[in-house]
Short mmCIF file of C-alpha atoms in Angstrom, two decimals:
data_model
loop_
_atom_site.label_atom_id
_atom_site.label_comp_id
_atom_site.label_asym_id
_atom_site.label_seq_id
_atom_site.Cartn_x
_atom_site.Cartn_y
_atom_site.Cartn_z
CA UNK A 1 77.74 47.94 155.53
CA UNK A 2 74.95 45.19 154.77
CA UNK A 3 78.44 42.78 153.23
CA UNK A 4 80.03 43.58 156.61
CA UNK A 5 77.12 42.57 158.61
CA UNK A 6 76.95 39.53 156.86
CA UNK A 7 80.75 38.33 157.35
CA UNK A 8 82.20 39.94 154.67
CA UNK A 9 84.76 42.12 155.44
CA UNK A 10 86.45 44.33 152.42
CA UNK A 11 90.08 43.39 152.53
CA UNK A 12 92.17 46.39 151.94
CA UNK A 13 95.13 45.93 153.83
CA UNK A 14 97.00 43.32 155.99
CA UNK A 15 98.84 39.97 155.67
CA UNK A 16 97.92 37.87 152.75
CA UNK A 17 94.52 36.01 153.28
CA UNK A 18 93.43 32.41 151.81
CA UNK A 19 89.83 32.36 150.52
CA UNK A 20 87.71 30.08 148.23
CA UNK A 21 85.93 32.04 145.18
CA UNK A 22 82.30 31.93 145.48
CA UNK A 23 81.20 34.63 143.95
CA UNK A 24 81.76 37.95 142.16
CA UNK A 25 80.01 41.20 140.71
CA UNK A 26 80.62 44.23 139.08
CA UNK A 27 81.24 47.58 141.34
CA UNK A 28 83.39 50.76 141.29
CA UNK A 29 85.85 52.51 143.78
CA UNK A 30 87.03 55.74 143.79
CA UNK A 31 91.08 56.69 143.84
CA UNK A 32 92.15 58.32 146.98
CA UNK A 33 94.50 60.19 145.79
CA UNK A 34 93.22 61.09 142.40
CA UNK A 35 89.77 61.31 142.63
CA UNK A 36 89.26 59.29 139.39
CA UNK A 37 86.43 56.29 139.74
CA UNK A 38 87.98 53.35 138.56
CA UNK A 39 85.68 49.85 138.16
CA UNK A 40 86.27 46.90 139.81
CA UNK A 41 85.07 43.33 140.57
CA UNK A 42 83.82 42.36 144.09
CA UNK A 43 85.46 38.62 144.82
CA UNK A 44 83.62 36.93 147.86
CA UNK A 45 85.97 34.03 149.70
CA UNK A 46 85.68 32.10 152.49
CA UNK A 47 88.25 30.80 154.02
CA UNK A 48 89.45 27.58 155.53
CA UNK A 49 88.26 28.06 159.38
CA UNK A 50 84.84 28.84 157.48
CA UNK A 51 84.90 32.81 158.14
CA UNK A 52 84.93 35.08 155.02
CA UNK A 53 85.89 38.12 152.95
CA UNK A 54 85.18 40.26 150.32
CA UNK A 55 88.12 41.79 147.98
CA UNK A 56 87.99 44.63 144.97
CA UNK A 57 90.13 43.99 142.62
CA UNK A 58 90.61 47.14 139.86
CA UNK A 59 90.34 46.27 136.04
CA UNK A 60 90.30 48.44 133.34
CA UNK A 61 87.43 47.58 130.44
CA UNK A 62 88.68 48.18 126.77
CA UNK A 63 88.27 47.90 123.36
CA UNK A 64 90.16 47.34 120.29
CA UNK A 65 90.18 50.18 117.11
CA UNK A 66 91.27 48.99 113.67
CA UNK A 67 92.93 52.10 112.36
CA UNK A 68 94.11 52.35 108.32
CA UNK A 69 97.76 51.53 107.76
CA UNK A 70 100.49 53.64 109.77
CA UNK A 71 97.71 55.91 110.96
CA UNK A 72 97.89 54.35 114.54
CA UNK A 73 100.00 57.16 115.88
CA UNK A 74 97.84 59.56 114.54
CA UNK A 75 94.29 57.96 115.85
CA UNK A 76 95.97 57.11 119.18
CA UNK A 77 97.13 61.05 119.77
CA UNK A 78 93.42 62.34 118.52
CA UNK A 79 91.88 59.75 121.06
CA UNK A 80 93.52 60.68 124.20
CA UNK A 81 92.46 64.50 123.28
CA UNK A 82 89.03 63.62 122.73
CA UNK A 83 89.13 61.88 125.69
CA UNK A 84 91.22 62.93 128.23
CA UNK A 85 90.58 62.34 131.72
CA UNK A 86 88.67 59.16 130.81
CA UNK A 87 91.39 57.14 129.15
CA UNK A 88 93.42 55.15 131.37
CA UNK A 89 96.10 53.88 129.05
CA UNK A 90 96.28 53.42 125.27
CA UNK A 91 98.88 50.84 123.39
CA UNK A 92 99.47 49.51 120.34
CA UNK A 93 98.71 45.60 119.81
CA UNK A 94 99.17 42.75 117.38
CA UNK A 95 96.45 40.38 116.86
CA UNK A 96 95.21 37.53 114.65
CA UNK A 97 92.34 39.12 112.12
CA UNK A 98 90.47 36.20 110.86
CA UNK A 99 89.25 38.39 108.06
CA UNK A 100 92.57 38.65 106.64
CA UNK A 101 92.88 36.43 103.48
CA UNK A 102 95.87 35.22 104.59
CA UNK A 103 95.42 35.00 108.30
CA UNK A 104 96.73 31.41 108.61
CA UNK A 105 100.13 32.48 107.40
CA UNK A 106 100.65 33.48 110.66
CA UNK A 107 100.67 37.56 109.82
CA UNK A 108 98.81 39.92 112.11
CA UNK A 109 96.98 43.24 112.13
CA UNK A 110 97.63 46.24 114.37
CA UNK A 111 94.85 47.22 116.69
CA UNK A 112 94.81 50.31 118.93
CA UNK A 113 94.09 48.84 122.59
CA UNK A 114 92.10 51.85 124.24
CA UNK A 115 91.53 51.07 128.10
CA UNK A 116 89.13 53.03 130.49
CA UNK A 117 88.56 53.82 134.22
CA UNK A 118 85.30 52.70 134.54
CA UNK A 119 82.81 51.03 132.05
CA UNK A 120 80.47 54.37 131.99
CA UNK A 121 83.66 56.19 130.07
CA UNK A 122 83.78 53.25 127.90
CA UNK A 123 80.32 53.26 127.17
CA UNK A 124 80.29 57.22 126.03
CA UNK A 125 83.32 56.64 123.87
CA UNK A 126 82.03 53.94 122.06
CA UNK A 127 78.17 55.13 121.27
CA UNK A 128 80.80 57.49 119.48
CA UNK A 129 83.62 56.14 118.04
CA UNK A 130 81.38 52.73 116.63
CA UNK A 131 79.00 54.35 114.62
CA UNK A 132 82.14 55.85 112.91
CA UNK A 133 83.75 53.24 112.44
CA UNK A 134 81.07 51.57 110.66
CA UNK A 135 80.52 54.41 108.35
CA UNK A 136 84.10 54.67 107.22
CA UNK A 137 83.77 51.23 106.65
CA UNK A 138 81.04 51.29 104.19
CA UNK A 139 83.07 54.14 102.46
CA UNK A 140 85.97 51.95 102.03
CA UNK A 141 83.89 49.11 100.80
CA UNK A 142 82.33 51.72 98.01
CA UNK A 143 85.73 52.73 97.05
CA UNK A 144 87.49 49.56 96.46
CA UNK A 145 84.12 47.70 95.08
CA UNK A 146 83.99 51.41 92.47
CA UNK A 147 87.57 52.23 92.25
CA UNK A 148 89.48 49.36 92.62
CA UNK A 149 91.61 50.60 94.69
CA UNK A 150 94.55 48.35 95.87
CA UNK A 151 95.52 47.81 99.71
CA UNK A 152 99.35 49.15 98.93
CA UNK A 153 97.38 52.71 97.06
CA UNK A 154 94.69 53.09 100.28
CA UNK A 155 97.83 52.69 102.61
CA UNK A 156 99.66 55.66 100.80
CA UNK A 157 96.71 57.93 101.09
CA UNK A 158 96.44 57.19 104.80
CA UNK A 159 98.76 60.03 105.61
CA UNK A 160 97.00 62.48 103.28
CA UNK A 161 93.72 62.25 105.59
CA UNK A 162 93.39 66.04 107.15
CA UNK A 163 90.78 64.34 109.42
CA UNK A 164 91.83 61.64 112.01
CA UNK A 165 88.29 60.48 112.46
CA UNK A 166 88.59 58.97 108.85
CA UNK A 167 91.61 56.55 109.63
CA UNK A 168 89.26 54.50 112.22
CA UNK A 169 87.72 51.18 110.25
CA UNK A 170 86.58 49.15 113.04
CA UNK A 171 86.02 48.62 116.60
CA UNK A 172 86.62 45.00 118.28
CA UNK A 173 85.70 43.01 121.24
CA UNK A 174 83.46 46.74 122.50
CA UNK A 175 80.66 43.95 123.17
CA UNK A 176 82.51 41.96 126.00
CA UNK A 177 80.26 41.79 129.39
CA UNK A 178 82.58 43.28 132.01
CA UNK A 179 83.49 40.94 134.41
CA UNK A 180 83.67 38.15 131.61
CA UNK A 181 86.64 40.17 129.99
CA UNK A 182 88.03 40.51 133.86
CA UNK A 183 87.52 36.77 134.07
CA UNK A 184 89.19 36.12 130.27
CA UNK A 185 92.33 37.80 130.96
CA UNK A 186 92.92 37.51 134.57
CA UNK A 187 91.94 33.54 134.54
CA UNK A 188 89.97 33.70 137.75
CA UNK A 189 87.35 31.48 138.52
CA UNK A 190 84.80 30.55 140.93
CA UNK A 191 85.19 27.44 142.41
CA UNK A 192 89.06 27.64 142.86
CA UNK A 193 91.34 29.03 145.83
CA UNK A 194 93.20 32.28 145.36
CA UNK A 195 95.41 34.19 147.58
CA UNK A 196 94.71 37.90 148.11
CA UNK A 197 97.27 40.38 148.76
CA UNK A 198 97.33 43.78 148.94
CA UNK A 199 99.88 45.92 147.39
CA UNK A 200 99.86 50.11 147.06
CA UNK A 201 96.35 50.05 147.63
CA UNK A 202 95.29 47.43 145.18
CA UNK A 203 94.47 43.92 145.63
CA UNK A 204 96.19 41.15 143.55
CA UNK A 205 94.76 37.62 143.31
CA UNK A 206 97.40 34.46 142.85
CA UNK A 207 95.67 31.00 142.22
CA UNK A 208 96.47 27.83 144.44
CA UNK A 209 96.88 25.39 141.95
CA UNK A 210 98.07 22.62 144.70
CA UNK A 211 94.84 23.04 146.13
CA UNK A 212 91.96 21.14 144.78
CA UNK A 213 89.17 20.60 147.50
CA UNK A 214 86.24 22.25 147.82
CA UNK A 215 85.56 24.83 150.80
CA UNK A 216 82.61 24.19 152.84
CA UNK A 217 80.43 26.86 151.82
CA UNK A 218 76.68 26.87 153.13
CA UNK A 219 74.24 27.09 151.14
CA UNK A 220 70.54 28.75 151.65
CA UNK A 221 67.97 28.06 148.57
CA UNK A 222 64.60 29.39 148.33
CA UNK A 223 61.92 27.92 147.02
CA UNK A 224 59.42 29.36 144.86
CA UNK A 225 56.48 28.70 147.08
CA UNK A 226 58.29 30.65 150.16
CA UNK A 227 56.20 33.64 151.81
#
């Protein structure tokens, strides 16, 4: 209501509107039709006749598990039992590992991508699934600095683990502020013009790259010294 007073409006539905990015913050919305409270970034525009908007874009925060060799199916099933309902989506992705010896060859290590609803369900998973990781770690470094034990042997034995909660070595990128990640991946800045449209109930952003000026924002600064 206080946004709305102020000029701006939360676009939800309508023709496609024009806006320069001044600002954005972290916020949740809740899913009509399932209930399920997803977080989202609030993107403040104003447009080109100088009036202005607010739109909520959804984006789901996640993290990256390093499982052992060909345990991914395994850790990804366990996972989305453990924590069902606040999952979103889980998938299995490539990446470079710079601690690889031979990273530069171009080879790359599987990481479970495990995304969330909101950044409170990713919070309680990892305070959970971290502190694991690290300890199985630790164990692993013990055994191969003890036993010796060769990357092709520890691979075998994967599939031998009764518990699941063993396979999971690492967790990456759990550190990421929110809405830099949102800003990483979706490539949106402030200080550039977007168009907003919204589609199903969700609001998609599309940069203008053949615009370049700058909107005509005003500006209000306070000084220190103001009573």
């Amino acid at each position: 209501a206080l946004e709305a007073s102020l000029g701006y409006e939360n676009f939800r539905e309508g023709p496609d509107r024009l806006g320069w990015l001044m600002n954005l913050s972290t916020d949740s919305l809740e899913d009509t039709s399932t209930g399920k409270i997803h977080s989202c970034v609030n993107c403040y525009f104003q447009c080109q006749d100088g009036s202005a908007f607010k739109a909520q874009v959804k984006f789901a925060p996640y993290f990256y598990v390093g499982v052992r060799d060909n345990a991914e199916a395994e850790v990804e099933a366990y996972l989305r039992r453990k924590y069902e309902g606040r999952i979103l989506e889980t998938e299995v992705v490539a990446k470079e590992d710079l601690d690889m010896k031979n990273h530069l060859a171009g080879l790359k290590h599987k990481y479970l991508k495990v995304s969330f609803y909101n950044v409170q369900d990713l919070m309680e998973a990892r305070k959970e699934v971290l502190p694991l990781a690290r300890r199985n770690a630790q164990r692993e470094e013990t055994v191969l600095a003890y036993d010796g034990l060769g990357q092709e042997q520890r691979a075998g034995t994967a599939h031998r683990l009764e518990d699941f909660l063993d396979n999971i070595v690492e967790v990456r990128e759990y550190d990421v502020p929110y809405h830099v990640r949102f800003c990483i991946d979706t490539e949106v800045r402030c200080g550039l013009w977007f168009k907003a449209r919204a589609r199903g109930g969700n609001i998609e952003l599309e940069r203008c790259k053949d615009l370049l000026a700058f909107a005509e924002v005003k500006v209000v600064a306070f000084d220190i010294e103001t009573s």
